[in-house]
Short mmCIF file of C-alpha atoms and ligand atoms in Angstrom, two decimals:
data_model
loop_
_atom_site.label_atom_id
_atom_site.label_comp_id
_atom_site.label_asym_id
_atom_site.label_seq_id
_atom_site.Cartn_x
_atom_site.Cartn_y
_atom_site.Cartn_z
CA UNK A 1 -23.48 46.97 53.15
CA UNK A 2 -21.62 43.57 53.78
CA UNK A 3 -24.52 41.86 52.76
CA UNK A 4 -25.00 43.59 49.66
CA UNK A 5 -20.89 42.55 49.06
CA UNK A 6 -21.69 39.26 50.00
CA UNK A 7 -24.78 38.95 47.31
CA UNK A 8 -22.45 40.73 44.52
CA UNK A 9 -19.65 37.76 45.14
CA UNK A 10 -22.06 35.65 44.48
CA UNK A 11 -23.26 37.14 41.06
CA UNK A 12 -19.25 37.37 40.30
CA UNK A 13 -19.00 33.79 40.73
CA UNK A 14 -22.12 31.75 38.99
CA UNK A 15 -21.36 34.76 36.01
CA UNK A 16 -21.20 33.40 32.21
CA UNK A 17 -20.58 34.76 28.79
CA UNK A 18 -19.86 32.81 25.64
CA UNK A 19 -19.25 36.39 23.97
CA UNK A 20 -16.11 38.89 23.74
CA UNK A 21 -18.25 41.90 24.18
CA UNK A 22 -20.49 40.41 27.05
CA UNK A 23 -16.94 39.65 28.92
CA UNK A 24 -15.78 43.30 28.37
CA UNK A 25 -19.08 44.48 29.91
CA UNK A 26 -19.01 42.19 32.78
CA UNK A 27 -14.79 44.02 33.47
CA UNK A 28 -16.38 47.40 32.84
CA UNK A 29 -19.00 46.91 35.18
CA UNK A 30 -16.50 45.95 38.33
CA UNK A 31 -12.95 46.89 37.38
CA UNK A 32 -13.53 49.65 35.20
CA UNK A 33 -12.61 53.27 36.64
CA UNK A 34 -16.37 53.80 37.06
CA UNK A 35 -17.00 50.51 38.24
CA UNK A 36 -18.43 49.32 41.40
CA UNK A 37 -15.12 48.04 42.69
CA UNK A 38 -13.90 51.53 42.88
CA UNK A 39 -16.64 52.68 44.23
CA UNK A 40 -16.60 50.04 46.94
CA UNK A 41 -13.06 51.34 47.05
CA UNK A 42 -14.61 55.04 47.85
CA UNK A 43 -16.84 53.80 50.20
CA UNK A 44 -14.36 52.55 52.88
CA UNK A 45 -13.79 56.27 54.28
CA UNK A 46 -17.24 55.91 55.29
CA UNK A 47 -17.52 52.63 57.44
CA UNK A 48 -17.47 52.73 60.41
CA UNK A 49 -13.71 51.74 61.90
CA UNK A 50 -14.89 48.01 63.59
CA UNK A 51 -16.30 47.19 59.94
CA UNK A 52 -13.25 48.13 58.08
CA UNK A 53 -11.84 45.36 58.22
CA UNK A 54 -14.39 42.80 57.20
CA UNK A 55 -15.55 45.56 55.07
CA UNK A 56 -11.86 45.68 52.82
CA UNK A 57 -11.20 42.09 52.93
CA UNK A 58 -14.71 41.27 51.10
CA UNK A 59 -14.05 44.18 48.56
CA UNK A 60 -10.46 42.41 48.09
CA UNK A 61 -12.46 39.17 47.54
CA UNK A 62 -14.86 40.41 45.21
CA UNK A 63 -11.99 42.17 43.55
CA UNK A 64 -10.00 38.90 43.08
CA UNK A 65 -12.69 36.46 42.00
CA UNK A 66 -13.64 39.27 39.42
CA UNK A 67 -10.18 39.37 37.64
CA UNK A 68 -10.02 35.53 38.19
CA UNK A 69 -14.12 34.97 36.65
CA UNK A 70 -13.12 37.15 33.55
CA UNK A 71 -9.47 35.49 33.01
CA UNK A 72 -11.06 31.83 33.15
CA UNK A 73 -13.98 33.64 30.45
CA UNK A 74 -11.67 34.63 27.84
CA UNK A 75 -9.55 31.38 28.43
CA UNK A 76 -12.98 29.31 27.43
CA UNK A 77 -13.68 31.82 24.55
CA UNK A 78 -10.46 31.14 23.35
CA UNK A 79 -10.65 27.07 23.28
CA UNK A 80 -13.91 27.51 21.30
CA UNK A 81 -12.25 29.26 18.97
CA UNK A 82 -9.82 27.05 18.50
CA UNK A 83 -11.86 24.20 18.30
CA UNK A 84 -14.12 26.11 15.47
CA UNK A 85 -11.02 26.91 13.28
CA UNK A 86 -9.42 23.34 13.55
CA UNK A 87 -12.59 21.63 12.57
CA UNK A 88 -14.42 24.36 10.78
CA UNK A 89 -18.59 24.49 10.66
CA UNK A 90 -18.77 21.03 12.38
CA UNK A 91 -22.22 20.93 10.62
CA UNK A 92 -21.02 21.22 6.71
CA UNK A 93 -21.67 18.16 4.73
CA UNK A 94 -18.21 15.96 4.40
CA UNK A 95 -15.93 16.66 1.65
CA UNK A 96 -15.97 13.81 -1.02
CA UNK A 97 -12.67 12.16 -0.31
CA UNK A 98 -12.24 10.88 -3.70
CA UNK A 99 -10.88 7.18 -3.94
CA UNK A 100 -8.47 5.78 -5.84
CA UNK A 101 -8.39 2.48 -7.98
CA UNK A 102 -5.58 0.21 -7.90
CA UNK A 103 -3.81 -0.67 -10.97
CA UNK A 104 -4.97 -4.17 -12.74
CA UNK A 105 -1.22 -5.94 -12.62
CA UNK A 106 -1.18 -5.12 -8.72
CA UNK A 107 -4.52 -6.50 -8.47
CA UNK A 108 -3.47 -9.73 -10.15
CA UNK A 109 -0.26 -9.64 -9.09
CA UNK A 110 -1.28 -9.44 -4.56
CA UNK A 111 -3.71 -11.92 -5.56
CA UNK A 112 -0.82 -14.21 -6.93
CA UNK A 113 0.96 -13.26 -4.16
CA UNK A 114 -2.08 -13.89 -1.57
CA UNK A 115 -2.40 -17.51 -2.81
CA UNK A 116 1.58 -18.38 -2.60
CA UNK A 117 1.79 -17.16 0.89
CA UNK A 118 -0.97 -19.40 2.09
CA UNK A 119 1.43 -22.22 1.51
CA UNK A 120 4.36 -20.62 2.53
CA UNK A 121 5.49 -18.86 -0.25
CA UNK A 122 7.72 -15.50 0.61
CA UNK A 123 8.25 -12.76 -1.63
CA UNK A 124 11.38 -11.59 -2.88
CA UNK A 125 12.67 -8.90 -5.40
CA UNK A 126 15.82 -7.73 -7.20
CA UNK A 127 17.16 -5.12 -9.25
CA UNK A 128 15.39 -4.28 -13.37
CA UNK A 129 19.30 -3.41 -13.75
CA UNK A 130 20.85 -6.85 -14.40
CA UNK A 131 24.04 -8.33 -15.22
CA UNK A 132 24.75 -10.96 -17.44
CA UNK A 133 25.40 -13.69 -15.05
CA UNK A 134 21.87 -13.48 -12.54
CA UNK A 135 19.89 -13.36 -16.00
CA UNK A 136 21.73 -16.04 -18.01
CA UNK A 137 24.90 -17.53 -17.22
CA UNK A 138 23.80 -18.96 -13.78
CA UNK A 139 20.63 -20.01 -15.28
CA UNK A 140 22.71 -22.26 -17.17
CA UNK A 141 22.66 -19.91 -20.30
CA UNK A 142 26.57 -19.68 -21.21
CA UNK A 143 27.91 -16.79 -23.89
CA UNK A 144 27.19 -17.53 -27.52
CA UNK A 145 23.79 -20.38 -26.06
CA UNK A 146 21.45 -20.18 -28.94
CA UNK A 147 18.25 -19.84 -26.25
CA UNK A 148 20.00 -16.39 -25.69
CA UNK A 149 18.24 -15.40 -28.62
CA UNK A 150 14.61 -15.99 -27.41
CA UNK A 151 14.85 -13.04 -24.98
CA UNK A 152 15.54 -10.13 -26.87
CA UNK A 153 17.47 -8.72 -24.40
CA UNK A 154 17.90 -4.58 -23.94
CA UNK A 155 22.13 -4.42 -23.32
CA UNK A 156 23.28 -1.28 -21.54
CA UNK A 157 25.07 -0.20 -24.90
CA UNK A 158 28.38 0.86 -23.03
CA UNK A 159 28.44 -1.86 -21.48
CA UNK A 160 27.38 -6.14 -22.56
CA UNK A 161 27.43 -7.00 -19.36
CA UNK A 162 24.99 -4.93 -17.47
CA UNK A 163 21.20 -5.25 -18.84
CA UNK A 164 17.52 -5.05 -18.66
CA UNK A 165 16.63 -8.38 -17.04
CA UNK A 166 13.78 -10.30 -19.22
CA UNK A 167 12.92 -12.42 -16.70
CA UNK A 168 12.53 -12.08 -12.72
CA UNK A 169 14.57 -15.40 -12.63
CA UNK A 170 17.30 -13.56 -12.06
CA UNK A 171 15.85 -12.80 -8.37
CA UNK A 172 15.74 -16.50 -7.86
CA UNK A 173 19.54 -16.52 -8.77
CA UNK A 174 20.09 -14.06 -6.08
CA UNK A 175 17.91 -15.52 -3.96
CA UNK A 176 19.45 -19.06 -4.53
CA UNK A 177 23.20 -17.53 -3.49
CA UNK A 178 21.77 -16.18 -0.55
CA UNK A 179 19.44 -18.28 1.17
CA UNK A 180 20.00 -22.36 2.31
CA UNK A 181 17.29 -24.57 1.30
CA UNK A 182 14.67 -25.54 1.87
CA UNK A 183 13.87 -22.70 -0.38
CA UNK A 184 9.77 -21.12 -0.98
CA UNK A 185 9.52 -17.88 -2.96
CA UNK A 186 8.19 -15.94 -5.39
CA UNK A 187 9.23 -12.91 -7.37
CA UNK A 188 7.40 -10.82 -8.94
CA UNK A 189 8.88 -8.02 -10.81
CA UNK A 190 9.19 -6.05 -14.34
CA UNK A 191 10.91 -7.77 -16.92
CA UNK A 192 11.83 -5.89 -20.48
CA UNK A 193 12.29 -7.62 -23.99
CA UNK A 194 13.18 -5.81 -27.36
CA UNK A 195 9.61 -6.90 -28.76
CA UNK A 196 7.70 -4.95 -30.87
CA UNK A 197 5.06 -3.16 -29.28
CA UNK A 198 0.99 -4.71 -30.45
CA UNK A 199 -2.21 -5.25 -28.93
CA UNK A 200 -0.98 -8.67 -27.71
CA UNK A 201 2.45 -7.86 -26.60
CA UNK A 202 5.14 -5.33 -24.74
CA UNK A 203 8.87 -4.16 -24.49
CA UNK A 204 7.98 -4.12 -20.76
CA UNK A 205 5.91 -6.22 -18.73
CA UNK A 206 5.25 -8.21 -15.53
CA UNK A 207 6.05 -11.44 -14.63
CA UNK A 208 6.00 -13.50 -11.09
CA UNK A 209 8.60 -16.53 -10.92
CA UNK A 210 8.35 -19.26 -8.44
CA UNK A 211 11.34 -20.88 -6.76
CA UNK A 212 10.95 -24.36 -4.27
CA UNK A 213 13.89 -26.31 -3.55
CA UNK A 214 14.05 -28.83 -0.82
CA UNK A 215 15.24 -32.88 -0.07
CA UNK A 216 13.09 -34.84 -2.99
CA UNK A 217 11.09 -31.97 -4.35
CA UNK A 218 9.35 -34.19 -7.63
CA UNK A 219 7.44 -33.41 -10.36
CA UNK A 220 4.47 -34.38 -8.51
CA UNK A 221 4.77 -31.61 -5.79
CA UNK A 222 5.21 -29.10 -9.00
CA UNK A 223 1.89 -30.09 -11.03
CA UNK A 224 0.38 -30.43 -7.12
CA UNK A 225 1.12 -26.87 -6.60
CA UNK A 226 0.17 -25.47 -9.99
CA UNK A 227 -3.09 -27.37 -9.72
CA UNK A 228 -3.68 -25.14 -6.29
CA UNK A 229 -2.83 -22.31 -7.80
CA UNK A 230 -5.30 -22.70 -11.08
CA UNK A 231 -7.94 -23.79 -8.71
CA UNK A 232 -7.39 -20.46 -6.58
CA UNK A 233 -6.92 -17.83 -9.09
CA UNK A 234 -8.85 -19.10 -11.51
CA UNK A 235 -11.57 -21.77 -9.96
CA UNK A 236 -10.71 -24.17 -12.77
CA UNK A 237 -8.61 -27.37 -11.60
CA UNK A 238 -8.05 -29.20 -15.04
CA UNK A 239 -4.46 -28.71 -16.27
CA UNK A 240 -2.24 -30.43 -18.36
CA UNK A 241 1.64 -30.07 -18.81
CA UNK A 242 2.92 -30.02 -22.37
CA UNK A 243 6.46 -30.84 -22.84
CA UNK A 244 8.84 -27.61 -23.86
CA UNK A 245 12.08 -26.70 -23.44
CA UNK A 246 13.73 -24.06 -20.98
CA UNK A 247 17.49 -23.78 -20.37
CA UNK A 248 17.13 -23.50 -16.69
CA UNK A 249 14.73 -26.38 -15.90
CA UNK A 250 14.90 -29.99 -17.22
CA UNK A 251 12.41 -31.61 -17.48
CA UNK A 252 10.59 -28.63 -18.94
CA UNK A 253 6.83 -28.01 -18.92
CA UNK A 254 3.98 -25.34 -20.36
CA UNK A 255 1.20 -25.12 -18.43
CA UNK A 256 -2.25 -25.00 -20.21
CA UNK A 257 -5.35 -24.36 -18.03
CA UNK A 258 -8.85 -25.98 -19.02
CA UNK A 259 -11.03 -22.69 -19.42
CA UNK A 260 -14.13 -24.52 -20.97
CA UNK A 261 -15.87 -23.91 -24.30
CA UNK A 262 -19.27 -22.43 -22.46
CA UNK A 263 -19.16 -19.09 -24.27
CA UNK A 264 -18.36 -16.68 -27.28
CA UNK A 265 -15.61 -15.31 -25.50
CA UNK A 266 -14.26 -18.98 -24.00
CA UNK A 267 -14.16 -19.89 -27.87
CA UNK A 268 -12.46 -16.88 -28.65
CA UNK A 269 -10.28 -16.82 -26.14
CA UNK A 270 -8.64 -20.17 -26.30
CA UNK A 271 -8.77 -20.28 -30.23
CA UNK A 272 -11.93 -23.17 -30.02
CA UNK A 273 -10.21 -25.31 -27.60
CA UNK A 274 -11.46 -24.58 -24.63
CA UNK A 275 -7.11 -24.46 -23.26
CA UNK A 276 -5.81 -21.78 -22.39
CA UNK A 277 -1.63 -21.38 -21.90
CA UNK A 278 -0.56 -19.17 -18.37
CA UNK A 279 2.86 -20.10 -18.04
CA UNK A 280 6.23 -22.02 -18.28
CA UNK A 281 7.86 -24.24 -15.52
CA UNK A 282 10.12 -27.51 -14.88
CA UNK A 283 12.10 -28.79 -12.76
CA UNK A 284 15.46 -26.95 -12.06
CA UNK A 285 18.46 -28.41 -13.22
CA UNK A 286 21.00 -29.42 -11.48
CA UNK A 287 23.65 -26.74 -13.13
CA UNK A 288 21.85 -24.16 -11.72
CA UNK A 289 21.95 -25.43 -8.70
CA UNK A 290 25.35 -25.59 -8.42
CA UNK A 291 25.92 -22.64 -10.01
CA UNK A 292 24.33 -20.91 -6.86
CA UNK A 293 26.30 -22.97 -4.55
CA UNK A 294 23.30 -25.45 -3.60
CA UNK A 295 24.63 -29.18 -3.50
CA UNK A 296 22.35 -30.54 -6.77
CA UNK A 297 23.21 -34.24 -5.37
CA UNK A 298 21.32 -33.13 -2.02
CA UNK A 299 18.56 -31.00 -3.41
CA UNK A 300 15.91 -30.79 -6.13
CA UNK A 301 13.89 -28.33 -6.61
CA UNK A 302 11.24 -27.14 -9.37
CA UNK A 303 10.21 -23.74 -10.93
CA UNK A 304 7.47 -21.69 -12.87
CA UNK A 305 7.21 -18.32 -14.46
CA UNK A 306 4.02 -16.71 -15.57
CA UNK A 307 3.25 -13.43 -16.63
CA UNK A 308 0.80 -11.29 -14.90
CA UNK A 309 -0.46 -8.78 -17.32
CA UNK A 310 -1.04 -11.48 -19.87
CA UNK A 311 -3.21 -12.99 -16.74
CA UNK A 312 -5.24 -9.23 -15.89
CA UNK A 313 -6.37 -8.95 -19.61
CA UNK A 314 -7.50 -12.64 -19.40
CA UNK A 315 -9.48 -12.05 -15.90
CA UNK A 316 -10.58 -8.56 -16.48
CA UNK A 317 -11.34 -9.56 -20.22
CA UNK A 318 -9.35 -6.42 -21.65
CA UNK A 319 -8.36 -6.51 -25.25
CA UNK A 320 -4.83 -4.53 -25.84
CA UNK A 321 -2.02 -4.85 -23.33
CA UNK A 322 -1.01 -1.48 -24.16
CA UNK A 323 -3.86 -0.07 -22.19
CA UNK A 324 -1.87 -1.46 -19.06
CA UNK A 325 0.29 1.34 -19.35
CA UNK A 326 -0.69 4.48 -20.95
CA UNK A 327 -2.17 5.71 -17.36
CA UNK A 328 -5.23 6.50 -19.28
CA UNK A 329 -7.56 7.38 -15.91
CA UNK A 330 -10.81 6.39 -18.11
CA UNK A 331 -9.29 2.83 -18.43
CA UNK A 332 -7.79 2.67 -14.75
CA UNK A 333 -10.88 3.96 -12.79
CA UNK A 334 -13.19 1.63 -13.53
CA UNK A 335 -11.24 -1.26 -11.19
CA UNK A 336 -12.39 1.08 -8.34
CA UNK A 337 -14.80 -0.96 -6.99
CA UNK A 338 -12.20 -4.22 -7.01
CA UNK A 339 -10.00 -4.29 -3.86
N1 LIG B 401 11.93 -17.51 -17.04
C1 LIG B 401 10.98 -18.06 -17.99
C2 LIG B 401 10.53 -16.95 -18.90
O1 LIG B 401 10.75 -15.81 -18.62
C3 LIG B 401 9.80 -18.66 -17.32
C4 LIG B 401 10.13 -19.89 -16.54
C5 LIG B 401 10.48 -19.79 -15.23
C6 LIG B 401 10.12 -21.12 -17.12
C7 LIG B 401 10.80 -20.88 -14.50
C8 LIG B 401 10.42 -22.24 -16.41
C9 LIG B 401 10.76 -22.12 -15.10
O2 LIG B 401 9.91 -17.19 -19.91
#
């Protein structure tokens, strides 16, 4: 009889079931009312008294490792499930996870952004909400200046001194009044001007403004650095600064980048001769300066301003700058494959 305990203990213990039903059976089997347990239960009248004892404590045994066996079961079942309804069919084909594109100005413009910071360019941004002395008066554009005029400016109608700024120059401003030279950033940003609204041009746009202001920053170190920057955005090196006129910057430069005349679209683009204009820039006067408490007779410093949707239709060779923001996903998905 012990022996025959002794085997079932066994079977109790090396028992598996990956099944509800086959875990109910295996319970039935010993610790139902019928089930051998009770019956083993029964059977203790019978032995003999100087088995009893071995005889109960083995039942007891069997008795425990059969609650324990199905407990540990159902706790395995349960993990399984678990596992199946956090993950689903683990063999089902993927979902598609659809990817997005990124628009063409951010493209161009953390390109732009990529190329500064390699020579130690930081970033820095301001408000779209201006006043009127960040966007002109510090940039050395007084009440009543004529060049005023040139930025069809959006005024908060309530209010002339609060504005849509037209130019991210305004972050240098800030930038200037907070920060001791030697000063490297850029600022890139959405600018607004009261133009009428064409293939070619925008009430809104982007533009990214560079700032460097140090001991004996020249002329030289700003044609040096646009020259860099041509040869990394565009892979063309040949520039050539026409003289122009900018309120904030004296001398004052545009900056015309040799495209070449190798194609339809080179013709096209650059009107048959083979230049191509990308942005404005000079040497920051001295006003300015002092207007945002840097000592002029201590520091120079030189700036440039280019606009970066003018430069995504140019690289990605689209034709109307309104397409740059009328979200039209037919237009914006096809710069998916461009990181
Ligand atoms: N702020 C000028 C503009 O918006 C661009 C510029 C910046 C020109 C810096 C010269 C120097 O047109």
């Amino acid at each position: 009889m012990i022996d025959q305990l002794k085997k079932q203990l066994e079977e109790v213990k090396s028992f598996t079931a990956d099944s509800q039903d086959a875990i109910e059976a295996f319970r039935i089997k010993y610790l139902g009312k019928k089930g051998l347990l009770n019956d083993y239960f029964q059977e203790l009248r019978n032995i003999p008294k100087e088995e009893k004892k071995v005889f109960g404590q083995t039942v007891n045994e069997l008795k425990i490792a059969a609650t324990e066996k199905i407990q540990e079961l159902k706790n395995n079942l349960q993990d399984k499930e678990e596992v199946k309804s956090l993950y689903g069919d683990l063999t089902r084909p993927g979902e598609p996870l659809e990817l997005g594109a990124r628009h063409p100005t951010s493209l161009v413009k953390n390109q732009i952004i990529d190329i500064f910071s390699r020579i130690g360019f930081t970033v820095s941004e301001g408000p779209e909400i201006e006043d009127d002395w960040h966007n002109f008066t510090a940039l050395n554009l007084p009440e009543y200046h004529p060049a005023r005029d040139m930025q069809d400016t959006f005024f908060i109608q309530t209010d002339p001194d609060i504005l849509l700024r037209t130019h991210t120059s305004s972050v240098q401003v800030r930038y200037m009044e907070n920060h001791k030279p030697p000063i490297r950033t850029i600022s890139p940003g959405r600018v607004y001007r009261n133009e009428a609204i064409s293939a070619r041009s925008h009430c809104f746009f982007h533009q990214v403004e560079g700032l460097y202001i140090d001991k004996g920053v020249s002329f030289a170190d700003l044609k040096q650095t646009l020259q860099y920057f041509t040869t990394a955005l565009f892979g063309k090196s040949r520039i050539r600064l026409r003289p122009s006129y900018f309120p904030f910057t004296e001398p004052s430069a545009e900056v015309d980048v040799y495209w070449g005349l190798e194609t339809e679209t080179d013709y096209r683009m650059t009107k048959g001769t083979g230049w191509l204009e990308i942005m404005g820039c000079g040497m920051v006067d001295p006003n300015v300066l002092d207007n945002c408490g840097i000592d002029s007779k201590e520091y120079s410093g030189f700036a440039f301003g280019m606009g970066i949707d003018r430069i995504a239709l140019l690289l990605y060779q689209v034709s109307d700058i309104r397409l740059l923001s009328e979200n039209d996903l037919r237009f914006l998905k096809q710069f998916k494959s461009i990181l």
